[in-house]
mmCIF file of C-alpha atoms in Angstrom:
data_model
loop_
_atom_site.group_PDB
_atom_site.id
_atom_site.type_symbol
_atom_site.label_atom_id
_atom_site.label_comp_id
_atom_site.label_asym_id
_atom_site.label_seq_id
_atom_site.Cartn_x
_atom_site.Cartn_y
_atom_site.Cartn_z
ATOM 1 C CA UNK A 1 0.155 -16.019 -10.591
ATOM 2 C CA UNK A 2 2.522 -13.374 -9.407
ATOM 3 C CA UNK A 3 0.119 -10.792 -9.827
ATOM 4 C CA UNK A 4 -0.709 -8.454 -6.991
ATOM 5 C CA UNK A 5 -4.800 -9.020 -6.170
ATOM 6 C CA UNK A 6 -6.750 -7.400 -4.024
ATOM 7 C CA UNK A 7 -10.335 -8.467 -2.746
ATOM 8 C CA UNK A 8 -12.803 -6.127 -0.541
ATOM 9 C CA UNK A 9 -13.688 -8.400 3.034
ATOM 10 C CA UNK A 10 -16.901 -7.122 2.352
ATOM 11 C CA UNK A 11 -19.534 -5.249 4.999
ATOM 12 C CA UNK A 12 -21.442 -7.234 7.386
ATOM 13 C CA UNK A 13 -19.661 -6.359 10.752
ATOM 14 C CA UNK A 14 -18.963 -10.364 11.221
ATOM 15 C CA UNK A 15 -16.186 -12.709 9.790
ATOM 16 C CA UNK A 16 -19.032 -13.575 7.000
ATOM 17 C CA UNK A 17 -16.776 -12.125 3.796
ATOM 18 C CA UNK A 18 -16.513 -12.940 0.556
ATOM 19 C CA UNK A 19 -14.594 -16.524 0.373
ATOM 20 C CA UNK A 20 -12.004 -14.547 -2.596
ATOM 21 C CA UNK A 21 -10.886 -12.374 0.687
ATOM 22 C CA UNK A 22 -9.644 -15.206 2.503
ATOM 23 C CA UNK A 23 -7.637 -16.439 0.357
ATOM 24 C CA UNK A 24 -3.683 -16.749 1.559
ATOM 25 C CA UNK A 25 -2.015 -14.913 -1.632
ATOM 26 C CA UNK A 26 -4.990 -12.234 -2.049
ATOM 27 C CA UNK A 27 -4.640 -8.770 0.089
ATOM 28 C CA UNK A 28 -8.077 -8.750 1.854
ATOM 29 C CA UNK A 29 -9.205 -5.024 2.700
ATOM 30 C CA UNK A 30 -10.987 -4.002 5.510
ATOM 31 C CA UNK A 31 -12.353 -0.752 6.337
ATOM 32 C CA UNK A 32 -12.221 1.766 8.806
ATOM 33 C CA UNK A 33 -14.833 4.963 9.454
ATOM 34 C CA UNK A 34 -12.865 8.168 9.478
ATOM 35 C CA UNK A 35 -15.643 10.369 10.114
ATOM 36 C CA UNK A 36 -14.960 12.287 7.125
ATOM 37 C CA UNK A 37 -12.547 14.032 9.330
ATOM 38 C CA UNK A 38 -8.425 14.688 8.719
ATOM 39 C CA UNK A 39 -7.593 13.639 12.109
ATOM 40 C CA UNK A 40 -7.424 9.790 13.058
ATOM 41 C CA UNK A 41 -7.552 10.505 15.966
ATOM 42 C CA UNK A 42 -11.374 9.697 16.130
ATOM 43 C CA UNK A 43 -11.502 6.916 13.693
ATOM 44 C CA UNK A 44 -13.235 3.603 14.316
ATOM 45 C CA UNK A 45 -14.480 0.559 12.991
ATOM 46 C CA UNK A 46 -18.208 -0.609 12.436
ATOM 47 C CA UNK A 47 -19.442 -2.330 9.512
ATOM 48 C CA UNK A 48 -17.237 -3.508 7.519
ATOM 49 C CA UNK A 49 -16.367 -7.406 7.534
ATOM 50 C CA UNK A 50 -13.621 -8.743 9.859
ATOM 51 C CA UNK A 51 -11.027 -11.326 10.639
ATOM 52 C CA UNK A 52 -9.793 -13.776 11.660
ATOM 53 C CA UNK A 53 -10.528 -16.546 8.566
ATOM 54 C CA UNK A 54 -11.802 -20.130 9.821
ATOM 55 C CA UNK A 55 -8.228 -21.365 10.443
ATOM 56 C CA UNK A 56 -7.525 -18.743 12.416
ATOM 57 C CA UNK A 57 -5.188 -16.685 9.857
ATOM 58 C CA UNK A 58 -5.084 -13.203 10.157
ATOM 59 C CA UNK A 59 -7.206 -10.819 7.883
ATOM 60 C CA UNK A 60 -7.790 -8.563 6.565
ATOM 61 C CA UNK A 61 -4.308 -7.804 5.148
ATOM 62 C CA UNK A 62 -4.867 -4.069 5.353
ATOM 63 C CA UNK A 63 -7.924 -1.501 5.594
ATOM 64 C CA UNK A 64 -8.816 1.982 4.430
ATOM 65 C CA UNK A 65 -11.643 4.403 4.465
ATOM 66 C CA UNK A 66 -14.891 2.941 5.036
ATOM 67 C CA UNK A 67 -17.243 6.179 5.196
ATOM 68 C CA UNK A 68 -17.711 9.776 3.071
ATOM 69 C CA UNK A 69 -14.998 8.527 0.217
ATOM 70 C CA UNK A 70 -15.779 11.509 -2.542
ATOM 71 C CA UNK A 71 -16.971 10.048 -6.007
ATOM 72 C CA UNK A 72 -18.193 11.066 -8.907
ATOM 73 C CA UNK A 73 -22.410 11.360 -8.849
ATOM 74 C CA UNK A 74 -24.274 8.909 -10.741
ATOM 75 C CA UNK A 75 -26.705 11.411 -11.787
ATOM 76 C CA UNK A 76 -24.823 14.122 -12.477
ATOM 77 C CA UNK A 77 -21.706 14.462 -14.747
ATOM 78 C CA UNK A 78 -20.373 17.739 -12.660
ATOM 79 C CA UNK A 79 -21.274 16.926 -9.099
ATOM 80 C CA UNK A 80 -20.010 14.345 -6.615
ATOM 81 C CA UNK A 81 -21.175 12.534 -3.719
ATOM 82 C CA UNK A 82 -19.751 11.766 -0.225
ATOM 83 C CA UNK A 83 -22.273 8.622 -0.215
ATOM 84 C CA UNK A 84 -19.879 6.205 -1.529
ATOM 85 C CA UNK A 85 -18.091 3.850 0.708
ATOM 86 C CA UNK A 86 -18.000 0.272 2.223
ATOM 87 C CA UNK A 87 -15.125 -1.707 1.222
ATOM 88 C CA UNK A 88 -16.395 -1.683 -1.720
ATOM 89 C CA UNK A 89 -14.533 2.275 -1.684
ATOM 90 C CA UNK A 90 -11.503 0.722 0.846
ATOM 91 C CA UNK A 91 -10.221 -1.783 -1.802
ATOM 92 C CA UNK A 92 -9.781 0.545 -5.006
ATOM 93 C CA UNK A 93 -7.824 2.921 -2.623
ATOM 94 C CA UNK A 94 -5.653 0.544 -1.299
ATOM 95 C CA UNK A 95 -4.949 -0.351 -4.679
ATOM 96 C CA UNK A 96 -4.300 3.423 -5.608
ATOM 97 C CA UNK A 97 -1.358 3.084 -2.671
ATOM 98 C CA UNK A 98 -0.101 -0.329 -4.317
ATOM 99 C CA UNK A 99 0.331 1.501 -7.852
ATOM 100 C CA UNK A 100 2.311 4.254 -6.325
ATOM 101 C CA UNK A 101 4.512 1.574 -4.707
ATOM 102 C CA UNK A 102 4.990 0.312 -7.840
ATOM 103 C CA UNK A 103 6.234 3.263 -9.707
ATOM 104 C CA UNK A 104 8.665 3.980 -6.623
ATOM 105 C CA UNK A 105 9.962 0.402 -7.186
ATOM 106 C CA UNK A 106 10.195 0.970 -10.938
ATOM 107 C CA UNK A 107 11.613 4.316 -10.762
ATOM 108 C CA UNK A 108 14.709 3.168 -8.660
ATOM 109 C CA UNK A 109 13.277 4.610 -5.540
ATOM 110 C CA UNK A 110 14.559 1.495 -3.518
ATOM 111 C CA UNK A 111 17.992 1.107 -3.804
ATOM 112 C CA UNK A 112 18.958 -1.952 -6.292
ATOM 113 C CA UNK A 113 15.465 -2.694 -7.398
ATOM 114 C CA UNK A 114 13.363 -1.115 -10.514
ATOM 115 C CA UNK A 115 14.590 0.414 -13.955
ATOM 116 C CA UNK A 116 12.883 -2.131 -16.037
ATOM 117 C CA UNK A 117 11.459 -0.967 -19.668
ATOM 118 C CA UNK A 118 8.510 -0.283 -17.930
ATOM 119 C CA UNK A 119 6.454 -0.200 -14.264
ATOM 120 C CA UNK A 120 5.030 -3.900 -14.890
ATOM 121 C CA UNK A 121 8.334 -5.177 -16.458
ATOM 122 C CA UNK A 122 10.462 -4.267 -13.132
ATOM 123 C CA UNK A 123 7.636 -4.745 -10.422
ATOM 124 C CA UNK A 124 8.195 -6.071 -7.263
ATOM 125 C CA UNK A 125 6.991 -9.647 -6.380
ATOM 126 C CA UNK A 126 3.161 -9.788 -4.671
ATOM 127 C CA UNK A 127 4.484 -11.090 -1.853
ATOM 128 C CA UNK A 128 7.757 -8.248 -1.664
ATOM 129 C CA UNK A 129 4.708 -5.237 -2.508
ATOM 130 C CA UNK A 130 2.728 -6.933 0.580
ATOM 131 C CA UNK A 131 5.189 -6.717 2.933
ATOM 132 C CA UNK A 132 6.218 -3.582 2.121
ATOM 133 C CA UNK A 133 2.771 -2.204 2.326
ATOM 134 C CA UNK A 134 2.048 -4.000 5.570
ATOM 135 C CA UNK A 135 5.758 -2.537 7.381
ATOM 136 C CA UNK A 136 5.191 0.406 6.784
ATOM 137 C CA UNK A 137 1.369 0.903 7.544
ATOM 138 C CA UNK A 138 -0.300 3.175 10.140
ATOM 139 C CA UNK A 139 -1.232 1.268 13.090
ATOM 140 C CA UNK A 140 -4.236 2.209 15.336
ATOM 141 C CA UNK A 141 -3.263 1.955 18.903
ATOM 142 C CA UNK A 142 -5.178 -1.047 20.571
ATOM 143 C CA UNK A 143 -5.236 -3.272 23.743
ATOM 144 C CA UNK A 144 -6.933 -6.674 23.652
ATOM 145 C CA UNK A 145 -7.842 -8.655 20.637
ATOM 146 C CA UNK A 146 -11.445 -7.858 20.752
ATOM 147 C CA UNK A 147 -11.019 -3.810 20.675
ATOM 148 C CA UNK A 148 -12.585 -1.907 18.347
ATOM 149 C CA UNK A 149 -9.670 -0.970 16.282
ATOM 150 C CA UNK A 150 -8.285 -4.466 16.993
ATOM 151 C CA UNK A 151 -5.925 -6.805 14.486
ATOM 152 C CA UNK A 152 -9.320 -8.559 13.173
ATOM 153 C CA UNK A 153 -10.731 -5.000 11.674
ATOM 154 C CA UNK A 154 -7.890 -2.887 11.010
ATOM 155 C CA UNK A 155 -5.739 -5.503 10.210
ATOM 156 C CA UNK A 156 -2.253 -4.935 10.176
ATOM 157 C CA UNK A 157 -2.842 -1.103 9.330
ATOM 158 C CA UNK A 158 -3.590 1.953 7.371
ATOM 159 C CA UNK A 159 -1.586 2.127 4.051
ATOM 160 C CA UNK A 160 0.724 5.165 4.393
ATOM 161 C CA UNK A 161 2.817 5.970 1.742
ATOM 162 C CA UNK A 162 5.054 8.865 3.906
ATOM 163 C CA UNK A 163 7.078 6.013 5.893
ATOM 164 C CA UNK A 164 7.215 3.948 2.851
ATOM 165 C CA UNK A 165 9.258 6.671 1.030
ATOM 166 C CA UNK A 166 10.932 8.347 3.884
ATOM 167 C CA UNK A 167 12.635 4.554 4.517
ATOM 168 C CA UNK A 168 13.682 3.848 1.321
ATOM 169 C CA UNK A 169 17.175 3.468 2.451
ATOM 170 C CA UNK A 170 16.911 1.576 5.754
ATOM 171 C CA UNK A 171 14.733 -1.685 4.095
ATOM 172 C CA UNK A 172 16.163 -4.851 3.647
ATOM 173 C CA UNK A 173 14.228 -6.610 1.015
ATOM 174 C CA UNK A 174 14.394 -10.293 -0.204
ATOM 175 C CA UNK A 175 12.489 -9.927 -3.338
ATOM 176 C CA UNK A 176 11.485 -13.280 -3.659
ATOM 177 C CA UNK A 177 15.349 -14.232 -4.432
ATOM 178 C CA UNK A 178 16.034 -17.016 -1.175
ATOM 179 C CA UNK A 179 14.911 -20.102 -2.561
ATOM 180 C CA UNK A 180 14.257 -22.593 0.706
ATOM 181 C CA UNK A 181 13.740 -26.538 0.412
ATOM 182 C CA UNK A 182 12.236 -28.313 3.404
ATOM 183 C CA UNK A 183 14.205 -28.018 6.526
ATOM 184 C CA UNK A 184 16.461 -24.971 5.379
ATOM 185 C CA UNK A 185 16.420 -21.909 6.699
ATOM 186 C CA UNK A 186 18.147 -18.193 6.441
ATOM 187 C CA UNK A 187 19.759 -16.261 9.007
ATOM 188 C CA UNK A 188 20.507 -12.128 8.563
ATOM 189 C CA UNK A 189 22.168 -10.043 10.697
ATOM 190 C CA UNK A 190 21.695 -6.953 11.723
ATOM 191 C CA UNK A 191 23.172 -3.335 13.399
ATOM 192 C CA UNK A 192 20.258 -1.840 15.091
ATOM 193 C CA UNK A 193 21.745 1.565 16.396
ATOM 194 C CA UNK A 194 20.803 2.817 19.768
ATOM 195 C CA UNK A 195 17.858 4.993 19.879
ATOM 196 C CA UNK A 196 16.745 3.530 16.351
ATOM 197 C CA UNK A 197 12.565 3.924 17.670
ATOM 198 C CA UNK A 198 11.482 0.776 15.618
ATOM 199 C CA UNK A 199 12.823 -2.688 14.348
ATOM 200 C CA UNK A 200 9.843 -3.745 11.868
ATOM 201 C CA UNK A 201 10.328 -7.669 10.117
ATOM 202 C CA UNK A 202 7.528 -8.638 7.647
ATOM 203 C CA UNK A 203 7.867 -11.402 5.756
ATOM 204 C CA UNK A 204 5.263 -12.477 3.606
ATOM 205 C CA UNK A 205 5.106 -15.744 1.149
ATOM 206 C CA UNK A 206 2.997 -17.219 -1.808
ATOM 207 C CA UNK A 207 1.623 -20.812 -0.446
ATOM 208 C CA UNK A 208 0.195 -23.051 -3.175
ATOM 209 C CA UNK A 209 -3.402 -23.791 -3.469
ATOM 210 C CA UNK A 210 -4.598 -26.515 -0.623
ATOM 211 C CA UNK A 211 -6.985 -29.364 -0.208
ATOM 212 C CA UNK A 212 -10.388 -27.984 -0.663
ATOM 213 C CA UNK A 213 -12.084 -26.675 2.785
ATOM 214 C CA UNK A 214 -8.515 -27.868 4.896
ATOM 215 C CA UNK A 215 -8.669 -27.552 8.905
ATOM 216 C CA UNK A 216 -5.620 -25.373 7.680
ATOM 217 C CA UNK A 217 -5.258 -23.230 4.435
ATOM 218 C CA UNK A 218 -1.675 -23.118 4.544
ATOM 219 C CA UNK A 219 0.494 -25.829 3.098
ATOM 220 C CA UNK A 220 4.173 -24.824 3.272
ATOM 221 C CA UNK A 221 4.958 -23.282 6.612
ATOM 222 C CA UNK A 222 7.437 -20.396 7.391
ATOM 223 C CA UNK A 223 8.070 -18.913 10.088
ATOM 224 C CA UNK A 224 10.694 -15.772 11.601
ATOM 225 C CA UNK A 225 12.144 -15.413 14.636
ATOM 226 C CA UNK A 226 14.013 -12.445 15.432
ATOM 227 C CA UNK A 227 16.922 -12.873 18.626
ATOM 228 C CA UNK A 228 18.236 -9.779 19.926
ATOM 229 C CA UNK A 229 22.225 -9.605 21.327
ATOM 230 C CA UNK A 230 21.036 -11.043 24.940
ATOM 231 C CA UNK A 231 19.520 -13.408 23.451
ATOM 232 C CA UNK A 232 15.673 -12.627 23.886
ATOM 233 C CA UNK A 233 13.545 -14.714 21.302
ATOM 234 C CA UNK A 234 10.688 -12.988 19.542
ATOM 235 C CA UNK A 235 8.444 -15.473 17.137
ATOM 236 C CA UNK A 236 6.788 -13.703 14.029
ATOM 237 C CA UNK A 237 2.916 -12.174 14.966
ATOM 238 C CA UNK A 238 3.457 -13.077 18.683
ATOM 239 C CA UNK A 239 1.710 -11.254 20.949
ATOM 240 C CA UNK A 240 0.378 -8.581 17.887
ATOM 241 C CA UNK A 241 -2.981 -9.504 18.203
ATOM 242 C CA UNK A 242 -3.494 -7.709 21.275
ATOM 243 C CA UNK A 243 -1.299 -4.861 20.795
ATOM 244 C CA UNK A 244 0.888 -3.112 18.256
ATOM 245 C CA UNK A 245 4.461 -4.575 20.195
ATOM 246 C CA UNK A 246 5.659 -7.813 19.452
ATOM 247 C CA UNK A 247 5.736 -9.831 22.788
ATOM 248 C CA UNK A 248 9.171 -12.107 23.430
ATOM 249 C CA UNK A 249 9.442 -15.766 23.454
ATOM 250 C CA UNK A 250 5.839 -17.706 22.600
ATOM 251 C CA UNK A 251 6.420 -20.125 19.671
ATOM 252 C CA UNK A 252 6.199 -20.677 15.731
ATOM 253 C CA UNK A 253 3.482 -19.653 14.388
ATOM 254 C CA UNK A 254 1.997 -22.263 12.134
ATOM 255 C CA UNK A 255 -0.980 -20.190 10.117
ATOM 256 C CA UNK A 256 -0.031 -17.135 8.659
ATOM 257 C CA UNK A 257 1.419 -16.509 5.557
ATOM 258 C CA UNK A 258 2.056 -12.686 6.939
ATOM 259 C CA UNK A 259 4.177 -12.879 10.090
ATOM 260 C CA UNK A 260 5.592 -9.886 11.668
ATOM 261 C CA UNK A 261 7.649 -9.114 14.422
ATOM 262 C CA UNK A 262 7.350 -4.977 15.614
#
């Protein structure tokens, strides 16, 4: 299905999740405590489920607010409660972000894409909606891969909307339209202007359903790698779980559905 699903890791501070959450075409949510402050600045995680799945594939895909998410009260039909939460509360947000990406897409907001009869008629691919999502999320600043804030409970970030519109006309976007058989592969170039603060690649790919309980859930393997003018070699997720910089040189990675290269 090309439908866009989301699944909540769930919240028992381990990689114990629900098994939907792991799955490679499903955008597992994390969750992250902001205090039921404005600021991020004191944000953390604690609680929710984490990453990485048994193969060693990143998740979750994404997180969002953990803690004090304002809800209607159950026992009162004029009063709310800041008790809601988990990511039970981080998954139907996220989703809330995915439906305004959708009505950008539909509504022509990305240049050559959208104007269909109607928001699901001219939606963009899962995979296209993921990595847009994921490119454009708020990263929490980190330094090792078993930090606090590290890749395996935020993620690969907060879902922020602002960047996501305010870029609409730098993105390149392959909406699902490069067809590859085994062995091929695509090269783009590109004009990165000096001072230009960030060169983001996502890519992100539907894999078909696997041998039940596989060493490795992936079957059809992708990878990027992104070569500046000297010549430099960065391979996609490469050095991201320990920091929010792709590192140069390392190697294919042979997991992920989701590779990145920031």
């Amino acid at each position: 299905s090309d439908l866009l699903i989301l699944n909540s890791q769930s919240n028992l501070g381990t990689q114990s999740s629900r098994p939907e959450a792991w799955a490679k075409n499903v955008v597992g949510i994390g969750g992250i405590n902001g205090q039921n402050t404005v600021t991020r600045a004191d944000d953390t995680w604690g609680g929710a489920s984490i990453g990485p799945a048994a193969d060693g594939r990143l998740k979750p895909d994404l997180s969002n607010l953990y803690d004090s998410v304002r809800t209607p009260s159950n026992s009162s039909n004029t009063a709310y409660t800041n008790t809601f939460g988990g990511t039970s509360a981080a998954t139907p947000i996220t989703a809330g972000h995915f439906a305004l990406l959708f009505q950008m897409w539909h509504q022509g907001v990305f240049p050559g894409f959208g104007g269909g009869s109607s928001v699901f008629d001219s939606r963009p691919a899962n995979a296209t909606a993921r990595a847009l999502m994921i490119n454009t999320a708020f990263r929490y600043a980190f330094t090792g891969a078993t930090a606090n804030l590290a890749r395996r409970s935020q993620g690969w970030g907060f879902p922020d909307l602002r960047p996501l519109y305010d870029n609409r006309n730098n993105f390149f976007i392959v909406n699902q339209s490069e067809v590859l058989n085994q062995g091929q592969s695509k090269t783009y170039a590109f004009d990165v202007a000096t001072g230009t603060p960030q060169f983001r690649v996502t890519m992100v790919y539907r894999d078909p359903q696997g041998a039940v309980s596989p060493a490795i859930a992936r079957v059809n393997d992708l990878s990027v790698r992104v070569t500046g003018p000297t010549g430099t070699v960065w391979w996609g997720n490469n050095g991201l779980n320990a920091g929010n910089v792709s590192t140069a040189g390392g190697s294919r990675n042979t997991l992920d559905t989701v590779e990145n290269v920031f």
